Short mmCIF file of C-alpha atoms in Angstrom, two decimals:
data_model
loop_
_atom_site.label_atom_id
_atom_site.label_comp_id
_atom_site.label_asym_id
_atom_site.label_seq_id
_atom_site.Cartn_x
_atom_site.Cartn_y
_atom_site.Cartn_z
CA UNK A 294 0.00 0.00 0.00
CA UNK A 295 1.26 3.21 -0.79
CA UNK A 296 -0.40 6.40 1.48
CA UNK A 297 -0.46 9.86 -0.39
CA UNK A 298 -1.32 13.01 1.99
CA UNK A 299 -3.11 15.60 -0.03
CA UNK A 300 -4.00 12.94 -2.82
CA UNK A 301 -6.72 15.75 -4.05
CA UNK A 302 -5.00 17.91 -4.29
CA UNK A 303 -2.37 19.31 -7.45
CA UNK A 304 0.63 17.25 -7.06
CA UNK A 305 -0.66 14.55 -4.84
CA UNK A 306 -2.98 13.77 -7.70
CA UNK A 307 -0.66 13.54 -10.18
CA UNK A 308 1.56 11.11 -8.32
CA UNK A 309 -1.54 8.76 -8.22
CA UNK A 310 -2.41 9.00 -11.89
CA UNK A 311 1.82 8.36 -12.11
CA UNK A 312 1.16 5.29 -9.95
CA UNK A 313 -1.74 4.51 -11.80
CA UNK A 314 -0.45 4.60 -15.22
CA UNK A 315 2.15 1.74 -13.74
CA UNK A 316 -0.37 -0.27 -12.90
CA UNK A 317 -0.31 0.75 -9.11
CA UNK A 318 -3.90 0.86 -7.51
CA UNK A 319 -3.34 -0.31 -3.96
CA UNK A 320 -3.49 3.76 -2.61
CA UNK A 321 -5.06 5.43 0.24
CA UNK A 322 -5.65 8.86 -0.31
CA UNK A 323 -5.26 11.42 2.58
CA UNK A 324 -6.88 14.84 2.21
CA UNK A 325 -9.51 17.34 3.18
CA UNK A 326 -12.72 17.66 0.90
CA UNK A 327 -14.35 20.38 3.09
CA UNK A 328 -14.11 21.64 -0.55
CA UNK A 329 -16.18 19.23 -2.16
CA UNK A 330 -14.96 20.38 -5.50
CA UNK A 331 -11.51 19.12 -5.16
CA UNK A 332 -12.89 15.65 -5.63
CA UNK A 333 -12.63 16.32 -9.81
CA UNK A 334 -9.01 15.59 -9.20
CA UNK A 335 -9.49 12.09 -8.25
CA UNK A 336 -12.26 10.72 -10.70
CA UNK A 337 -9.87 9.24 -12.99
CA UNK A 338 -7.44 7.94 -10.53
CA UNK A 339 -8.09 4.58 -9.16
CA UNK A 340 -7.62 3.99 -5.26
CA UNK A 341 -8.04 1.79 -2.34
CA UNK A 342 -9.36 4.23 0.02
CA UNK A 343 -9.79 7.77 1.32
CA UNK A 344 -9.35 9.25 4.68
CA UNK A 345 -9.96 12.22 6.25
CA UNK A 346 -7.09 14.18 6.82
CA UNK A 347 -7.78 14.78 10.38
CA UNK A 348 -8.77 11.33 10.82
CA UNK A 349 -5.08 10.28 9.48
CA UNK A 350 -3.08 12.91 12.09
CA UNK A 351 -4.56 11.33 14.96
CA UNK A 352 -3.81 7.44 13.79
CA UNK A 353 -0.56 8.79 13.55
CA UNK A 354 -0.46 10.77 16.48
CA UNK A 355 -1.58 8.42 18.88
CA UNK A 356 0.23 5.49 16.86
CA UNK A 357 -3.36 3.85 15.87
CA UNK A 358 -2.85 3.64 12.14
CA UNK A 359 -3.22 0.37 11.15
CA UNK A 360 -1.63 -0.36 8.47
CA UNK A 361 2.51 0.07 7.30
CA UNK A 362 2.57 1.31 4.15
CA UNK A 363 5.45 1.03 1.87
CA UNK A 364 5.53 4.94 1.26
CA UNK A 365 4.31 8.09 2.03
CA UNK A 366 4.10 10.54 -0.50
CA UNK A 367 3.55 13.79 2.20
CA UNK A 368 1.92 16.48 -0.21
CA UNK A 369 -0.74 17.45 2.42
CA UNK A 370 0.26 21.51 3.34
CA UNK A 371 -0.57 24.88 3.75
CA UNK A 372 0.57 26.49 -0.02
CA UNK A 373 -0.69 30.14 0.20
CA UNK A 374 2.11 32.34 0.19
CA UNK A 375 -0.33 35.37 1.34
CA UNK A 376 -1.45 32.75 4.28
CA UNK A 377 -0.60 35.34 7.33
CA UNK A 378 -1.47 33.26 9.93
CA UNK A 379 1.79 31.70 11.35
CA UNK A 380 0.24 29.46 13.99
CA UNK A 381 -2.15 27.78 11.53
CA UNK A 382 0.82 27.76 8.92
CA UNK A 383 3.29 25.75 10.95
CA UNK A 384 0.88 23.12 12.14
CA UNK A 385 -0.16 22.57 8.88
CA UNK A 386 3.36 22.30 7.61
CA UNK A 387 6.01 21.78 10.57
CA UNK A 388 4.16 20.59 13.18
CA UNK A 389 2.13 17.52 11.31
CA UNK A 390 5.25 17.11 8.90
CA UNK A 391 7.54 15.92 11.85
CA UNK A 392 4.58 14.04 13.50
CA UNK A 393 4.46 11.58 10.34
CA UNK A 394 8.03 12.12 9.39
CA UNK A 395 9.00 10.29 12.92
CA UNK A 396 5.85 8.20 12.50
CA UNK A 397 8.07 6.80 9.46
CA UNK A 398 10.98 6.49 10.97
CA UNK A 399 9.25 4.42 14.19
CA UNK A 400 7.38 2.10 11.30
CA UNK A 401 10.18 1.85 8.87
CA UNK A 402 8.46 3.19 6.29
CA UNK A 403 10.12 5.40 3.12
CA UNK A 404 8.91 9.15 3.45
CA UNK A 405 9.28 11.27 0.19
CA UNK A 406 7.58 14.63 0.75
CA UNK A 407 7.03 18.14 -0.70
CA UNK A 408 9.33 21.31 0.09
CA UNK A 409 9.10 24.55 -2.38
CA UNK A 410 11.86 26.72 -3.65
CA UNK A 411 10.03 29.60 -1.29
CA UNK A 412 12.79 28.67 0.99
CA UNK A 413 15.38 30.90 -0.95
CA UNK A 414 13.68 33.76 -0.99
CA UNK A 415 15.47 36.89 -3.03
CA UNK A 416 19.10 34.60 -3.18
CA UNK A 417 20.34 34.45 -6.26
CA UNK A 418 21.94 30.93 -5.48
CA UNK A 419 19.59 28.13 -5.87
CA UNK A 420 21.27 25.13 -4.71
CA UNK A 421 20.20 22.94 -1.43
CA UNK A 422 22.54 23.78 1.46
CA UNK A 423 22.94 25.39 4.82
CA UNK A 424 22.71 29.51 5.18
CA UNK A 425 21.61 29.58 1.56
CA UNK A 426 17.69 30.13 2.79
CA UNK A 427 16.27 33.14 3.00
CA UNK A 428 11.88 32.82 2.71
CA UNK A 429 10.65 35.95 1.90
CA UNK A 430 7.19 34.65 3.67
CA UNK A 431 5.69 32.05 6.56
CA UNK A 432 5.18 29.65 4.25
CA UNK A 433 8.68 29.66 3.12
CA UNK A 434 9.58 29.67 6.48
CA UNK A 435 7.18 27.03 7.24
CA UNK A 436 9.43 24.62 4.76
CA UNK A 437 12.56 25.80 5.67
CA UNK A 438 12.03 24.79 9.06
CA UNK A 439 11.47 21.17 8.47
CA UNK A 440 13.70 20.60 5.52
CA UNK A 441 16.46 21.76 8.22
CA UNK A 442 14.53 19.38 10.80
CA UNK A 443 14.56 16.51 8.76
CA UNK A 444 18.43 17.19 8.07
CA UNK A 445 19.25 17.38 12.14
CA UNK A 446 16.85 13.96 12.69
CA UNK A 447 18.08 11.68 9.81
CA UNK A 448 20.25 8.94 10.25
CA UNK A 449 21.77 6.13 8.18
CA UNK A 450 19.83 3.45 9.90
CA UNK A 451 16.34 5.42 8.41
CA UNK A 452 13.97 4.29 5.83
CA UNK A 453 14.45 6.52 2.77
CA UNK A 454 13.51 10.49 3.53
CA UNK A 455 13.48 12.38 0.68
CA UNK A 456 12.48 16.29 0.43
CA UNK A 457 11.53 17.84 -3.16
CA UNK A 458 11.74 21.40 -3.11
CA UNK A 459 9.56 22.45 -6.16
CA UNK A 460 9.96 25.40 -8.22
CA UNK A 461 6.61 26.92 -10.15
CA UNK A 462 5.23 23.55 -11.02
CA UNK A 463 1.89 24.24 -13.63
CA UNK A 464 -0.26 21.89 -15.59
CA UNK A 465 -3.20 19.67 -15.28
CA UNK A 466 -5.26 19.54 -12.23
CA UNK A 467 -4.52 23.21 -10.32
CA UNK A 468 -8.05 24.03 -11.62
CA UNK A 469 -9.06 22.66 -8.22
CA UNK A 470 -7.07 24.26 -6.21
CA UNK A 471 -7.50 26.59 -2.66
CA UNK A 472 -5.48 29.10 -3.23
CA UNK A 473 -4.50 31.06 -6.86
CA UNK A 474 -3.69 28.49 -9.42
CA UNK A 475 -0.24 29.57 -11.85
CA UNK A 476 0.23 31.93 -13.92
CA UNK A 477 0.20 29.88 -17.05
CA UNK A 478 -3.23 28.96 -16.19
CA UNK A 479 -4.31 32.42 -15.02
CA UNK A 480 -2.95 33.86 -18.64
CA UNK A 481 -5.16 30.51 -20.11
CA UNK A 482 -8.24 32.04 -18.56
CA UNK A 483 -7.96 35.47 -19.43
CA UNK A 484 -6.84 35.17 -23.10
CA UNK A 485 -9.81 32.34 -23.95
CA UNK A 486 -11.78 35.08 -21.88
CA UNK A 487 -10.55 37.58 -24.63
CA UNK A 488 -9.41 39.83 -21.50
CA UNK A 489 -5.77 41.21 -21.46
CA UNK A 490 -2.83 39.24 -19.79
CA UNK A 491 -1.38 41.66 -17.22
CA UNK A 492 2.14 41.67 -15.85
CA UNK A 493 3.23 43.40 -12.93
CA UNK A 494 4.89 46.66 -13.72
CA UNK A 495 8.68 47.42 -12.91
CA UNK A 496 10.09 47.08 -9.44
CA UNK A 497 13.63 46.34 -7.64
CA UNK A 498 15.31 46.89 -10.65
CA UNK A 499 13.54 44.20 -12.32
CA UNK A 500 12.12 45.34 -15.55
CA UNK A 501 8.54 45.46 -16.30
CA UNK A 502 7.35 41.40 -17.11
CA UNK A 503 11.07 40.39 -16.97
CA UNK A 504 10.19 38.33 -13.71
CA UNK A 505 11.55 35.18 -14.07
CA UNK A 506 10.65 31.82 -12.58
CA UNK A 507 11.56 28.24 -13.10
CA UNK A 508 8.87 26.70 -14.49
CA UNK A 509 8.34 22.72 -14.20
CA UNK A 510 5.52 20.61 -15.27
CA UNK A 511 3.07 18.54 -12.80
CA UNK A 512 3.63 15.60 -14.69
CA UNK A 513 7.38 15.88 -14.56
CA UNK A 514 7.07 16.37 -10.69
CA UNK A 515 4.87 12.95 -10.75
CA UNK A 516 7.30 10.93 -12.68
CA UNK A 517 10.28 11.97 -10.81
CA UNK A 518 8.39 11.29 -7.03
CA UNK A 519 8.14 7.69 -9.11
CA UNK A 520 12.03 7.63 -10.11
CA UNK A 521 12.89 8.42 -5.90
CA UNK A 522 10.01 5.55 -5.26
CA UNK A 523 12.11 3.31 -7.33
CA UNK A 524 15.79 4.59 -5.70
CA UNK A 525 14.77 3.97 -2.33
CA UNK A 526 18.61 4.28 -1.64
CA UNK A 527 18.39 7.69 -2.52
CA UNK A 528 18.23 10.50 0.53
CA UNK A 529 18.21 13.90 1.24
CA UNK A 530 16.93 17.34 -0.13
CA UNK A 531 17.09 18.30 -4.10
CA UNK A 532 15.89 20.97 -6.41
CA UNK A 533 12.89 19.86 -8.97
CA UNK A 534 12.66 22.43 -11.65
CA UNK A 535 14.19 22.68 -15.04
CA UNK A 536 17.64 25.10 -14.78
CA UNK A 537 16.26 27.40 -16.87
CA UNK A 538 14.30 30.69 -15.59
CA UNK A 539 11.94 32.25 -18.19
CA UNK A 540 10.19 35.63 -18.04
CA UNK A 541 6.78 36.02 -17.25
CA UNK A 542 6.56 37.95 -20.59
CA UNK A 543 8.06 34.80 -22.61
CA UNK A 544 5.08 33.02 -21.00
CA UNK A 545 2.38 35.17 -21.65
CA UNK A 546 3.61 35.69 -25.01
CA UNK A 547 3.54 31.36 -25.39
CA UNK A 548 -0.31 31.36 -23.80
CA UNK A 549 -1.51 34.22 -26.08
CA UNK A 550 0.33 32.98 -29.58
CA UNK A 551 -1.88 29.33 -28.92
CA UNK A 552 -5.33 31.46 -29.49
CA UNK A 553 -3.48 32.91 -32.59
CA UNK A 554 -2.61 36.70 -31.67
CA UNK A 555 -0.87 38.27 -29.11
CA UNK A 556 -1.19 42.09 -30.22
CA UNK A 557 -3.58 43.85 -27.52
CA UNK A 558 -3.55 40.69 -25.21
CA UNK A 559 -0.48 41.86 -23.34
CA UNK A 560 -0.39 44.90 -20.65
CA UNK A 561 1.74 45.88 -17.37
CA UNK A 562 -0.18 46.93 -14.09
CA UNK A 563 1.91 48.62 -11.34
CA UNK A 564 3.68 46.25 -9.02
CA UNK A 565 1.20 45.21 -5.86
CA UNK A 566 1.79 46.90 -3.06
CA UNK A 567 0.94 43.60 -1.20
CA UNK A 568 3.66 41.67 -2.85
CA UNK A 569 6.19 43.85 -1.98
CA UNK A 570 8.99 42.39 0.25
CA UNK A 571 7.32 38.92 0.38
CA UNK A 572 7.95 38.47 -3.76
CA UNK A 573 10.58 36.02 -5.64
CA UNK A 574 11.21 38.16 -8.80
CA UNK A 575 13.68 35.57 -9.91
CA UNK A 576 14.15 31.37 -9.26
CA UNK A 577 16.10 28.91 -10.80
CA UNK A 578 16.32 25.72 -9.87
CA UNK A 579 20.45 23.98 -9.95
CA UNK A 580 20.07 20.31 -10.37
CA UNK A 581 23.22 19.68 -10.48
CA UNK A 582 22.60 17.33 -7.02
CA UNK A 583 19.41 15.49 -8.54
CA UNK A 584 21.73 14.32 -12.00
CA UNK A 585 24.36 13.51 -9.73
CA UNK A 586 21.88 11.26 -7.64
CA UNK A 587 21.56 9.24 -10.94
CA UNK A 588 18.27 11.14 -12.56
CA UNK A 589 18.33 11.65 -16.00
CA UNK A 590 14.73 12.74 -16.17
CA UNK A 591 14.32 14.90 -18.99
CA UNK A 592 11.84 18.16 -18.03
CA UNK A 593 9.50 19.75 -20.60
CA UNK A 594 10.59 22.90 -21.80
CA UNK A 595 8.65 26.15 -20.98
CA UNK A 596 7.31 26.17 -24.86
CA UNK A 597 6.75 21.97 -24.53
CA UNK A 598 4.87 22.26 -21.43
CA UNK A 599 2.48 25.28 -22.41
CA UNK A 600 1.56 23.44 -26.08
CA UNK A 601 0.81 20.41 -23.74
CA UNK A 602 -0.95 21.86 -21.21
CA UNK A 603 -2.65 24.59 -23.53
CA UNK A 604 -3.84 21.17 -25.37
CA UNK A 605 -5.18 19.50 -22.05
CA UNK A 606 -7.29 21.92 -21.26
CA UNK A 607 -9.20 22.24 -24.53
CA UNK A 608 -9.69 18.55 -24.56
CA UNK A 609 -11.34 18.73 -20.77
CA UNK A 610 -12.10 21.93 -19.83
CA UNK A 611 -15.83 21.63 -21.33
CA UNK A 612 -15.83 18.09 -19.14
CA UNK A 613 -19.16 18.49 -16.61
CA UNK A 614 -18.38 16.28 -13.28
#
C-alpha cells in the first residue's frame, strides 16, 4: 500500500495518476474535501481508500494507524504564500510534517515529501545547502524549518527520507485548487476570456514582465516522485525544476500565440503593493545534485509544457463532473 497526503490535491494527484499509469492501484488517499470540488481531481485515478485528513493525524499521532505502508508521499500543506497566519501555517506544515516524518521512521516506512523553492527567498543561489535560505514569507519559512529538521533527525539506519523542493510547477489539475492556481493557467483564462494578460509593472530593478521563474511541469514532478520511489537508496533534499528561468513575458507571449494573436492581449499593471517584500522576482532551480543522484529525467521545456498543457485543457475543460 502506498499512502499519499493531499491525494486531491495538485501534485498529490498527479503522483496517483503516475502510480496509476504503472499499474499501481493499492493507494489510500489522505486529504480534506471540506471543498467538495476538489474531488474532480481524483475521478480518474483509481484507489483503495480515502481518509480524512484529520482522521489520518490522529492514527498517527496516537500510533493507531493500522496499516505500514510502503511509502508516504507527504503532499498534504498549507501552499498560500499570502497565508498570514503563522500558527495555523506551521501546524499545517512543521508541526504535522515531523509528527508523520517520525511516524516513518518508528514504522520503517520510506517518506518522500514536498518542500518549495520559497525557501530561498530573493538569493540568487539556488542550490540545497545550509545559510543559503532566506523565505521571503511564513510559508517559506514554514518549509525551511522542516527541511532543516529533517536534516538534524536523519540517520543512516532510516527508511528513505526524501524532500523535493519544487519550483513553479503548472499543468493539469490546479483548476481545483485553494489558493491562486499559476500563472500559465491564469494567462489561459484570461486570453480564452478575450481579456488582457497583465504583468506586474517594474520594481527592484527588475524590468517590467522580466520576472523570471523556473517553471516545471506537474507531470514531470509525478514521474520523478516515481524515479525516488524506485531509488529507495536515494536521501536527502534536491531541487525539482528545469535550470532554466523564463520571463513572465516569454510566458504570456507562449499562452496568447496558442489562441493565434498576441497584439492587444499583453499589458503591465503597477507592481502590488501587497507583494512587496514577500515576492521572488527571480528562481532557478540547480540540479546539479538530482543528475548527480543518478536522474536523468528529462523536463519539458517552458514552450513543450504550455503546447501540452494549452492542449489539455481544450480537450477537458468543457468536461461536466
Amino acid at each position: 500500500m502506498i499512502v499519499v497526503t493531499g491525494g486531491a490535491g495538485f501534485v498529490g494527484s498527479n503522483i496517483i495518476k503516475e502510480l496509476n499509469s504503472r499499474g499501481v492501484t493499492n493507494v489510500v488517499v489522505v486529504d480534506d474535501l471540506t471543498d467538495g470540488t476538489k474531488f474532480r481531481n481524483l475521478v480518474d485515478c483509481k484507489v483503495a481508500d480515502y481518509i480524512d485528513a484529520t482522521v489520518f493525524r490522529d492514527a498517527i499521532r496516537t500510533k493507531t494507524f493500522p496499516h505500514r505502508p510502503r511509502v508516504i508521499f507527504h503532499y498534504g500543506a498549507i501552499s498560500s504564500i499570502t497565508e498570514t497566519n503563522g500558527k495555523k501555517m506551521l501546524d499545517a506544515n512543521f508541526t504535522y510534517s515531523k509528527e508523520l516524518f517520525h511516524w516513518c521512521k518508528d514504522q520503517g516506512v520510506r517518506f518522500i515529501y514536498g518542500s518549495s523553492a520559497a525557501v530561498y527567498g530573493n538569493k540568487t543561489t539556488f542550490t540545497e545547502g545550509d545559510r543559503l535560505e532566506a523565505p521571503l514569507n511564513v510559508y517559506g519559512y514554514s518549509k525551511m524549518l522542516f527541511d532543516q529538521y529533517v536534516v538534524k533527525n536523519t540517520d543512516p539506519r532510516c527508511p528513505q527520507v526524501a524532500g523535493l523542493r519544487l519550483f513553479n510547477v503548472y499543468g493539469p489539475g490546479e483548476q481545483n485548487r485553494e489558493t491562486s492556481p499559476s500563472i500559465v493557467y491564469q494567462f489561459y483564462e484570461k486570453r480564452k476570456a478575450f481579456k488582457a494578460i497583465e504583468l506586474f509593472g517594474e520594481y527592484a530593478g527588475v524590468e517590467a514582465g522580466q520576472q523570471k521563474r523556473d517553471f516545471v511541469y506537474v507531470q514531470d514532478v509525478a514521474r520523478l516522485n516515481c524515479w525516488f520511489l524506485d531509488h529507495p537508496e536515494i536521501n536527502g533534499i534536491y531541487n525539482v525544476g528545469t535550470g532554466v528561468a523564463s520571463s513572465f513575458h516569454e510566458v504570456a507571449t507562449a499562452v496568447a500565440s496558442h489562441f493565434g494573436n498576441t497584439e492587444g492581449y499583453i499589458k503591465f499593471i503597477p507592481f502590488p503593493a501587497e507583494l512587496k517584500g514577500r515576492y521572488q522576482s527571480y528562481t532557478c532551480a540547480d540540479i546539479a545534485k538530482l543528475r548527480r543522484a543518478g536522474s536523468v529525467l528529462r523536463f519539458r521545456t517552458i514552450k513543450e509544457g504550455i503546447k501540452d498543457y494549452m492542449e489539455w485543457l481544450e480537450k477537458n475543460e468543457s468536461l461536466d463532473y
